[in-house]
Structure formats: structure tokens, C-alpha cells
CSV table of C-alpha atoms in Angstrom, one decimal:
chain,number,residue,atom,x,y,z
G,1,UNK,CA,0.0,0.0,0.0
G,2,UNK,CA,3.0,2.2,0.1
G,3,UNK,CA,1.9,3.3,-3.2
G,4,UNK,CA,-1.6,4.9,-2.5
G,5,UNK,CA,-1.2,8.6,-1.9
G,6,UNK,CA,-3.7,11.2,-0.5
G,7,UNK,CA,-4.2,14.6,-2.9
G,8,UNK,CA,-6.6,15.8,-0.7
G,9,UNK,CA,-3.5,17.7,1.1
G,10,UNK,CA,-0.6,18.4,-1.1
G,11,UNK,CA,1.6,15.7,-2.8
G,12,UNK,CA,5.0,16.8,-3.4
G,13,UNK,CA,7.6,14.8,-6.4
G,14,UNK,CA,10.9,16.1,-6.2
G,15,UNK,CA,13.3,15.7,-9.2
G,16,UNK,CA,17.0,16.2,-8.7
G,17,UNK,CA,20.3,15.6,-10.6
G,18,UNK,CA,23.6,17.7,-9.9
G,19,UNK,CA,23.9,19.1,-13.2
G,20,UNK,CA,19.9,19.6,-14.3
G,21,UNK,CA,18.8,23.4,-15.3
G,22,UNK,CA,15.7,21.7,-16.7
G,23,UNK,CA,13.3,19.6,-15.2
G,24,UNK,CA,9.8,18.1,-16.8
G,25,UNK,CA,7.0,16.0,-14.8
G,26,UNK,CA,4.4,14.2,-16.9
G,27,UNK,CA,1.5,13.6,-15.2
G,28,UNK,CA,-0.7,10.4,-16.3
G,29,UNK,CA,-4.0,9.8,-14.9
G,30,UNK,CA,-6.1,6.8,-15.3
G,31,UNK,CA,-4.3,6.4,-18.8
G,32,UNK,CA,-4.0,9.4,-20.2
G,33,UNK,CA,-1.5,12.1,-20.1
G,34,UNK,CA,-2.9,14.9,-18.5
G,35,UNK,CA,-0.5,17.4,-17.7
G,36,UNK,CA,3.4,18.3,-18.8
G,37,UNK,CA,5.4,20.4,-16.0
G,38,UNK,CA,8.4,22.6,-16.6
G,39,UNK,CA,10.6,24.1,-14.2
G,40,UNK,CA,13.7,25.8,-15.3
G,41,UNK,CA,15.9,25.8,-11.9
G,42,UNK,CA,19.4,24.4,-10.9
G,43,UNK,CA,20.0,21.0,-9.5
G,44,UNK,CA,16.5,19.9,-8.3
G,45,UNK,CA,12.9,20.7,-9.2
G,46,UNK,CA,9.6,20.4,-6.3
G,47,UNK,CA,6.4,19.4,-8.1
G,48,UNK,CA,3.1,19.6,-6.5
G,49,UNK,CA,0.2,17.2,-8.4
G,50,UNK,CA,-2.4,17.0,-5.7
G,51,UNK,CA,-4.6,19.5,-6.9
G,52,UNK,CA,-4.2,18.4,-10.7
G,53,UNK,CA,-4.7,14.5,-9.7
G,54,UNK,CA,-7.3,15.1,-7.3
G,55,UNK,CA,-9.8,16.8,-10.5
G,56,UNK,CA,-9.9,13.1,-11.7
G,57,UNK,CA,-11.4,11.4,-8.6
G,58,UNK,CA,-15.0,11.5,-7.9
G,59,UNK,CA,-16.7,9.7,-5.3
G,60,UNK,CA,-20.2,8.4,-5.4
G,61,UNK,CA,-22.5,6.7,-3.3
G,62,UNK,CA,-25.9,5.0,-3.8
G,63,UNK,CA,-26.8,3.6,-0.7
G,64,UNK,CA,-24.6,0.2,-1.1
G,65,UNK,CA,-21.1,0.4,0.3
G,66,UNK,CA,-18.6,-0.4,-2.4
G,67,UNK,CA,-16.4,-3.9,-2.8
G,68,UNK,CA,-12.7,-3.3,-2.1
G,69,UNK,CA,-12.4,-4.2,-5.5
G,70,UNK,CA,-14.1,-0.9,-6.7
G,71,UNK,CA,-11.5,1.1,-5.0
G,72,UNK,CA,-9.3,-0.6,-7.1
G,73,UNK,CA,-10.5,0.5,-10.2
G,74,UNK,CA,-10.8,4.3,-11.6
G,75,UNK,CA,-13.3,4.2,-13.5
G,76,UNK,CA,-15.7,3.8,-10.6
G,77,UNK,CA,-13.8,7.1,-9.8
G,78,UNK,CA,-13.0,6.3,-6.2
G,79,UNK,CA,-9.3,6.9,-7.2
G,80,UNK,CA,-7.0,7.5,-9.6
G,81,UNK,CA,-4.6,5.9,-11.1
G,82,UNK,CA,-1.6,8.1,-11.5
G,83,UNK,CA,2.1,7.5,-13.5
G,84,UNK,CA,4.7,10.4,-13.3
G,85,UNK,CA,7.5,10.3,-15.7
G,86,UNK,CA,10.5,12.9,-15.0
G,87,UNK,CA,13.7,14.1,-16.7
G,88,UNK,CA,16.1,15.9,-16.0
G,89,UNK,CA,18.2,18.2,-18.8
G,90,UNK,CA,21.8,19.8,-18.9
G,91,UNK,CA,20.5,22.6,-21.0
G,92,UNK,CA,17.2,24.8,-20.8
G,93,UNK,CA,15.9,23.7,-24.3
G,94,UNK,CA,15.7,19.9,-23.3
G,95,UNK,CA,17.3,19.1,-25.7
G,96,UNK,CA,19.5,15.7,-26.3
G,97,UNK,CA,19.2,12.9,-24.0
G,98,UNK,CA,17.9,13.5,-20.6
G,99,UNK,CA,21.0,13.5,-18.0
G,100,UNK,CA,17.9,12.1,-15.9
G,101,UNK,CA,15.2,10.0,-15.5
G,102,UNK,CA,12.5,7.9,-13.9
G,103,UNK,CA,9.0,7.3,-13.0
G,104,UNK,CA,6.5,5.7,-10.7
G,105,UNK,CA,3.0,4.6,-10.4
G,106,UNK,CA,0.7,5.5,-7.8
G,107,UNK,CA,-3.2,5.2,-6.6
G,108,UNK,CA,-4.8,8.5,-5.4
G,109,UNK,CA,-7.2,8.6,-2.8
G,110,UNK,CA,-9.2,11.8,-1.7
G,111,UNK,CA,-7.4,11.0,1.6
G,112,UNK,CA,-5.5,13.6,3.5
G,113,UNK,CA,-3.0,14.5,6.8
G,114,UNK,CA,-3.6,16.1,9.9
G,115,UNK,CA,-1.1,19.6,9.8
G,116,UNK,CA,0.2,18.0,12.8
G,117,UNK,CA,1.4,14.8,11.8
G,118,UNK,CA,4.9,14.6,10.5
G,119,UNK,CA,6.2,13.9,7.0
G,120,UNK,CA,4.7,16.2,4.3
G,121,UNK,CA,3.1,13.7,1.9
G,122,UNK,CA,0.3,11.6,2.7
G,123,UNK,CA,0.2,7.9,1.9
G,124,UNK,CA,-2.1,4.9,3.5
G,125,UNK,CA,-0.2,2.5,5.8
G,126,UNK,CA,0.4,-0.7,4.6
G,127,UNK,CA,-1.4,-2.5,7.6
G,128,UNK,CA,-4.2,-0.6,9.5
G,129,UNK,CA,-8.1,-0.4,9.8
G,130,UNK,CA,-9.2,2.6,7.7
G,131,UNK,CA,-11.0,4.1,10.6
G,132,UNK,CA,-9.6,6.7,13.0
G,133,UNK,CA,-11.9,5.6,15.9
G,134,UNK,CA,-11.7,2.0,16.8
G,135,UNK,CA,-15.4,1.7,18.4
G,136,UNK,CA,-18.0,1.0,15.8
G,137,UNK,CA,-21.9,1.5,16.7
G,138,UNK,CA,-24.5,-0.2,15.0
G,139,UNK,CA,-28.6,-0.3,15.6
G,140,UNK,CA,-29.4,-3.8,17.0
G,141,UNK,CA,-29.7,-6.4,14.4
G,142,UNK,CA,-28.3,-4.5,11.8
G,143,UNK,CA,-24.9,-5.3,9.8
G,144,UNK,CA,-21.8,-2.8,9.3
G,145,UNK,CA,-19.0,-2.4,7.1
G,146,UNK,CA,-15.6,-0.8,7.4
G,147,UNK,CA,-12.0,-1.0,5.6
G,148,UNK,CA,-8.6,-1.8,6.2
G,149,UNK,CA,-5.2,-2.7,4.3
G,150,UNK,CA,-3.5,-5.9,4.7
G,151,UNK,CA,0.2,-4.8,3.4
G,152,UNK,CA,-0.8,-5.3,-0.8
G,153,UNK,CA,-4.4,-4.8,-0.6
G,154,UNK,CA,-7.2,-2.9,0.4
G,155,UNK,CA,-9.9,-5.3,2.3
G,156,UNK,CA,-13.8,-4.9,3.0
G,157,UNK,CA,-14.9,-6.1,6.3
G,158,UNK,CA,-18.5,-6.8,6.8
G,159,UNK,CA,-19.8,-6.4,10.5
G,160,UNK,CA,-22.7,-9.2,10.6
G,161,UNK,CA,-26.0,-8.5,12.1
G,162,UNK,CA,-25.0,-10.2,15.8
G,163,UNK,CA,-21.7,-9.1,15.6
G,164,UNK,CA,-20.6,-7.9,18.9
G,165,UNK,CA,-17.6,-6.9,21.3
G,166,UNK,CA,-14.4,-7.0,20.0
G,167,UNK,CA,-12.6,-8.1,16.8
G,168,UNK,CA,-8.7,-8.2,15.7
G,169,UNK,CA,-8.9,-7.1,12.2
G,170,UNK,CA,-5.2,-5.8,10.8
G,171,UNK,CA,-3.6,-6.2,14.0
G,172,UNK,CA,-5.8,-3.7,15.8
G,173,UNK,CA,-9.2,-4.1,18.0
G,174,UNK,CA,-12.2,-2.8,16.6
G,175,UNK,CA,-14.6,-2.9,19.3
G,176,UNK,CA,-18.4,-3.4,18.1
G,177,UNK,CA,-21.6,-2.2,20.4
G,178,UNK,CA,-25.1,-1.3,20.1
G,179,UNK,CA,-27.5,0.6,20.4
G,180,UNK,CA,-31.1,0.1,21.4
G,181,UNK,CA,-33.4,1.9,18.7
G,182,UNK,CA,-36.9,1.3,20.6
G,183,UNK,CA,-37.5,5.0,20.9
G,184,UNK,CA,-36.4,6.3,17.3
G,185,UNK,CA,-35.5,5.3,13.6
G,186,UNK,CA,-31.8,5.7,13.7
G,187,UNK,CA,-30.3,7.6,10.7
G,188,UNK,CA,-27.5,6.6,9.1
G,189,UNK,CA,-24.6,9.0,7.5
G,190,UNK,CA,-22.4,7.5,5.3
G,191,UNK,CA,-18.9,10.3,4.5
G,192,UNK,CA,-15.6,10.4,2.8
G,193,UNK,CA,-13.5,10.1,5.9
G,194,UNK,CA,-9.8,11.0,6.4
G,195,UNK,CA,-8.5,8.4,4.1
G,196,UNK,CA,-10.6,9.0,1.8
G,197,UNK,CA,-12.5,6.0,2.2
G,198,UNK,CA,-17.0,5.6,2.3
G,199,UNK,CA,-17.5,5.1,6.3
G,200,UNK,CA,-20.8,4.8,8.1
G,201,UNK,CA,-21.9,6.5,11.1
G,202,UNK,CA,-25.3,6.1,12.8
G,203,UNK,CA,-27.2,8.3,15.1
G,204,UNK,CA,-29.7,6.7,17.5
G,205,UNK,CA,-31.4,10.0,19.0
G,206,UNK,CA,-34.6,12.1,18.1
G,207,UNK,CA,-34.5,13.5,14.4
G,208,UNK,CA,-36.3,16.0,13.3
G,209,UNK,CA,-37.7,17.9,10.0
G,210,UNK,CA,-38.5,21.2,8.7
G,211,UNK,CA,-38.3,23.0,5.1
G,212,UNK,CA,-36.3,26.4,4.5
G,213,UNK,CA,-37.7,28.5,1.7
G,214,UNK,CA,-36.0,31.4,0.0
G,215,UNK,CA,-36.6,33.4,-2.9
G,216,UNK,CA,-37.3,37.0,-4.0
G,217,UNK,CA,-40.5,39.1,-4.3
G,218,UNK,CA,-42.2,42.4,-6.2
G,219,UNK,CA,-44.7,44.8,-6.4
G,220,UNK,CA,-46.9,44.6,-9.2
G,221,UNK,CA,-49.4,47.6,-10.8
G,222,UNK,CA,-52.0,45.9,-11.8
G,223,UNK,CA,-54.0,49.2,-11.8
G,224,UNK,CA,-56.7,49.9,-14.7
G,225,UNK,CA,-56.5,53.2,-16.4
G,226,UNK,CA,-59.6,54.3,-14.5
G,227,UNK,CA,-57.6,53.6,-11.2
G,228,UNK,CA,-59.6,50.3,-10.3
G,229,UNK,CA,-57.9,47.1,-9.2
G,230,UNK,CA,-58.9,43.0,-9.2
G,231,UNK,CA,-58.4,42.6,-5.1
G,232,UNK,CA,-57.9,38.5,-5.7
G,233,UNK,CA,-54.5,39.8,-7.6
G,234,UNK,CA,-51.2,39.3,-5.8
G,235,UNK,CA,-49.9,43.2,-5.5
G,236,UNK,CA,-46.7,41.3,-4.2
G,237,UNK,CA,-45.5,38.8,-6.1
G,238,UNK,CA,-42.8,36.1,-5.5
G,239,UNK,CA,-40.6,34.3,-7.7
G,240,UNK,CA,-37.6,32.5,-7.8
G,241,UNK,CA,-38.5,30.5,-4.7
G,242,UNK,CA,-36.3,27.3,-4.4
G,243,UNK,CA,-36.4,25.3,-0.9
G,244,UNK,CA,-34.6,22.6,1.0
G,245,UNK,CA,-35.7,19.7,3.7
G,246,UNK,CA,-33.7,20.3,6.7
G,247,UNK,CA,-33.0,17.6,9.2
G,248,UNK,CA,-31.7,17.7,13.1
G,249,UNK,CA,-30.4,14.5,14.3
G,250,UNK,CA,-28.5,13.6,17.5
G,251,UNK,CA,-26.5,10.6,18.0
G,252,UNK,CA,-27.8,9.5,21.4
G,253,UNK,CA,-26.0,8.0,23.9
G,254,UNK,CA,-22.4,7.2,23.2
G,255,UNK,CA,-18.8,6.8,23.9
G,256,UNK,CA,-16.3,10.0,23.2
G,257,UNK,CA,-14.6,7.1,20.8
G,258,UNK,CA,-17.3,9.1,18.5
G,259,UNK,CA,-15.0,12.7,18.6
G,260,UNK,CA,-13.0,11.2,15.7
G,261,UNK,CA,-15.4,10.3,14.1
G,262,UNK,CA,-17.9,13.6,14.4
G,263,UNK,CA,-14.8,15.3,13.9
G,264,UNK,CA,-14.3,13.7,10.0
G,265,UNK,CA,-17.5,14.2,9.4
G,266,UNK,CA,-17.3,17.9,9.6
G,267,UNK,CA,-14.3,18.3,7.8
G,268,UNK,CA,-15.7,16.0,4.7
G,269,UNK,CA,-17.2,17.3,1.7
G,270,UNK,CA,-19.2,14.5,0.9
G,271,UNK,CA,-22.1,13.3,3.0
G,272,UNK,CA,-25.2,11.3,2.3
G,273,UNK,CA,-28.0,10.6,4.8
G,274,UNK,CA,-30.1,7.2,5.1
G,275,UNK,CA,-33.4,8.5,6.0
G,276,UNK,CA,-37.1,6.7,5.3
G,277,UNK,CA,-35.8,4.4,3.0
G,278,UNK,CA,-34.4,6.8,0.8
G,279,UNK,CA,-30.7,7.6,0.5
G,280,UNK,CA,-29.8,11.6,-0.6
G,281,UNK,CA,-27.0,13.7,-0.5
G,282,UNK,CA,-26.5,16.1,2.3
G,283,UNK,CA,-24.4,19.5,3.1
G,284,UNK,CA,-23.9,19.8,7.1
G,285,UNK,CA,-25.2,23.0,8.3
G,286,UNK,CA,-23.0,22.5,11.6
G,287,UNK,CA,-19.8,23.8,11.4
G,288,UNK,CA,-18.5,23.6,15.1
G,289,UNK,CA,-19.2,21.2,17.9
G,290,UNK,CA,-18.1,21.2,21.7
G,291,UNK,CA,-15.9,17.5,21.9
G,292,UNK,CA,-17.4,15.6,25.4
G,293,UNK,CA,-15.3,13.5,27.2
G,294,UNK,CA,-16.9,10.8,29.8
G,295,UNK,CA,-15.4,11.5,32.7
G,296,UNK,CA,-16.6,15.5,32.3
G,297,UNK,CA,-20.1,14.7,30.6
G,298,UNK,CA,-21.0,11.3,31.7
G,299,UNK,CA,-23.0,11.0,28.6
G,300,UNK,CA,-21.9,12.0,25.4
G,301,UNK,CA,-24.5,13.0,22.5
G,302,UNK,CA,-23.9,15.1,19.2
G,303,UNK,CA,-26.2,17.2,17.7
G,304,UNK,CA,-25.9,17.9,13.9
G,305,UNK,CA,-28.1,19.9,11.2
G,306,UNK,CA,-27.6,19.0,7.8
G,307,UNK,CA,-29.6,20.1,4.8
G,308,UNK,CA,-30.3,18.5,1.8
G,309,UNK,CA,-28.0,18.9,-1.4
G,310,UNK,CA,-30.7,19.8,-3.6
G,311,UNK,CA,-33.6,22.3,-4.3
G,312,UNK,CA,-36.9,20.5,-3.5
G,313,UNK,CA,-38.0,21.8,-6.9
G,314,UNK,CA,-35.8,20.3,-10.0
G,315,UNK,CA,-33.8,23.2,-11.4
G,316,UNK,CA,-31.2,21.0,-13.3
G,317,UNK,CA,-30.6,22.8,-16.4
């Protein structure tokens, strides 16, 4: 897995050769060159490709999490696959045969580092559980599924309906409760997490629903010549009215193992909501939460407002 980079912070190829005053980076995703780079400096040359790599990946979601095997192929657009080619020149035309030279292949996920971490480019550990927390909950008699890397490959592990307590799964414990849903339908969220991976997160609490309107308005003269008026006309007038269904969910009662998580979820920019059988695509509304701990809170519940993705009315044009 050494080879699976994240673009969504910055990915940096370096290109030096004592000598070089001309440097060129070829940059081919999923098969096609895309991009050509020049820098004209001496001895060494810093390319950054995340942005330019990170135009090709586009992560879907339909309600059914993907096999490992999609994130293994790009044109289910979960990644990219990405080969640089460099050179490196002893004059600034390019000319001749490059002094220089060498190339590698990588997979780009919409993954990313924490500022605080160390190293500068991001790239998946060869053996881990693709989740930052290590506590999964799950409604009662309902199944799960998370990801991990085994050294070459990226894995699918499905949490069975009565799975409980804990499991080893790449060397680390995932521990596995639930929740009691006797009170409310639990929603589900399903976002692009910190390694760029589709991850599930449930809340168990109360949700509830409400519709937020906009949209402009005018005043009208319908007025006769004579000065008389139709009273069952609008004198106002609005138009260009578009809505969206917004949603308040809370997670219920849980562990602070769900910070990580919550914290993931705000930072990602793609979130879809499992709601009355339907699946849609949300934006969260909440942009800041207060992380609990149990030994100050006792309990710990999140409350989050998201907003669906859409206009109510189709205005695809």
C-alpha cells in the first residue's frame, strides 16, 4: 500500500540531478497524459500534483457500500490511477538525452494528513483499519461495514447482524456495540473520511424535520387606467422560490470514541443521509461542535443539522 497517496493535502515529487537546469514532470491519470510540467531551476525541481490529480477522482455513493475491489479501479472514480514520468536536462531547451530519468505509479485517494502529523506527503499505511476511531456502533440487528489494508491490498470487512464486542482485524481491535433503537429510527450517515474511504456512522437520537424557503419578491401595478384594481390579484409577487428539507439528528447516547469520528464528518465534503428508505446527499449546516469526554459529561450525545443537497424543486438545467 506504500503506493496509495492522499491529494486531498498536497503531494509533493521532487526531481534532482547535480547538473539539471531543466526539469519536466508528466502527469498520467487513469491512462491518459494529462498534464506536462516545466521548471527551469538548478540541481533539483519540487512538483506539486495533488490539486491536478485530485480533478480526476469522484466519489459516489448510492446507498450500497462499495467492494474493495471498486476502490481498485478508476473508473468507478473512487481513485486514480496516476504515473509520473521525469527528466532531468543539462540545458534549458531539453534538448539531447535527458541526463535524468525515472518514473513511478501510484493510486490517489481523496485521503489527507492532519497539519500535525509529521512527514509532508500523505500515503495509507500498509497495515491498518481505515478508521480513525476504533469503536463501531450499529442499531441492534443491523450489519456494518468498514476497511482496512493488509500490506498489498485494500480489504472490506463486513460487520454481521449479531456481531458484537471486540474483533482483531489488521492487528488492531475494533470494538463493536449497540444501540437500542426502541424509541427512534436511527439515521444513518455514510462520509468520505480521512482516508478517503466511504465510512458509516449512525445516530440513534430524536430527528427532526423542517423545510427552509427562499426566494425574491415584487410589487406589481396591476392598476386599470380608471384607477380600479382586481383585489384577488397578488400586489406582491414572488418568484424564484427554491427550498430545501432540513434535518436535526443527534447521536444518542455514546462513547467519546465518537469525537474522531464527528470530527471527520465535519471536515468532509461529501455526506449522504439514510433517512425513510431513501438515501440523498447532504451538506452539514454544523460547522462547530463542543468535543465531550466521559469523565466530564458522563454522557456523550452530538447534535448535527444538515440540509439536503438539492432544491426541492428540479432546477437542473
Amino acid at each position: 500500500m506504500a503506493n496509495n497517496i492522499g491529494v486531498r493535502s498536497p503531494q509533493f515529487i521532487t526531481v534532482g540531478n547535480t547538473g539539471g537546469v531543466r526539469f519536466e514532470l508528466n502527469v498520467t491519470v487513469n491512462g491518459t497524459l494529462r498534464y506536462e510540467l516545466v521548471k527551469l531551476v538548478n540541481d533539483s525541481a519540487t512538483f506539486e500534483i495533488a490539486e491536478l490529480v485530485r480533478d480526476y477522482i469522484n466519489i459516489s455513493y448510492n446507498g450500497t457500500m462499495p467492494t474493495a475491489s471498486e476502490y481498485t479501479t478508476n473508473s468507478n472514480g473512487y481513485v486514480a490511477d496516476v504515473s509520473l514520468g521525469w527528466s532531468a536536462y543539462t540545458n534549458t531547451a531539453g534538448t539531447g538525452s535527458p541526463a535524468y530519468y525515472g518514473g513511478v505509479s501510484l493510486v490517489a485517494y481523496d485521503a489527507y494528513k492532519f497539519f500535525e502529523e509529521t512527514g509532508y506527503n500523505y500515503s495509507h499505511p500498509s497495515t491498518a483499519v481505515l478508521l480513525t476511531s476504533k469503536t463501531v456502533w450499529l442499531p441492534e440487528n443491523t450489519s456494518g461495514t468498514f476497511y482496512y489494508t493488509n500490506t498489498t491490498n485494500l480489504t472490506k470487512y463486513d460487520i454481521t447482524t449479531s456481531a458484537v464486542g471486540n474483533v482483531t482485524v489488521a492487528g488492531e481491535t475494533i470494538t463493536i456495540k449497540r444501540q437500542d433503537c426502541s424509541r427512534h429510527d436511527p439515521v444513518k450517515l455514510v462520509f468520505v473520511n480521512r482516508f478517503g474511504i466511504l465510512q458509516e456512522l449512525w445516530f440513534f437520537g430524536k430527528t427532526t424535520e423542517s423545510t427552509k424557503v427562499q426566494g425574491d419578491q415584487y410589487k406589481t401595478a396591476n392598476i386599470a387606467a380608471n384607477g380600479s384594481y382586481n383585489r384577488y390579484e397578488h400586489q406582491f409577487k414572488k418568484f424564484d422560490l427554491h427550498g430545501k428539507k432540513t434535518y436535526v439528528i443527534n447521536s444518542g447516547l455514546v462513547d467519546e470514541g465518537y469525537n474522531d469520528s464527528v470530527n471527520e464528518l465535519l471536515l468532509s465534503e461529501q455526506v449522504w443521509m439514510h433517512i425513510d428508505s431513501n438515501v440523498i446527499p447532504v451538506n452539514l449546516l454544523t460547522s462547530d461542535v463542543s468535543y465531550r469526554t466521559s469523565l466530564n459529561d458522563k454522557l456523550v450525545q452530538y447534535t448535527i443539522e444538515v440540509e439536503q443537497a438539492y432544491d426541492l424543486i428540479s432546477t437542473m438545467r
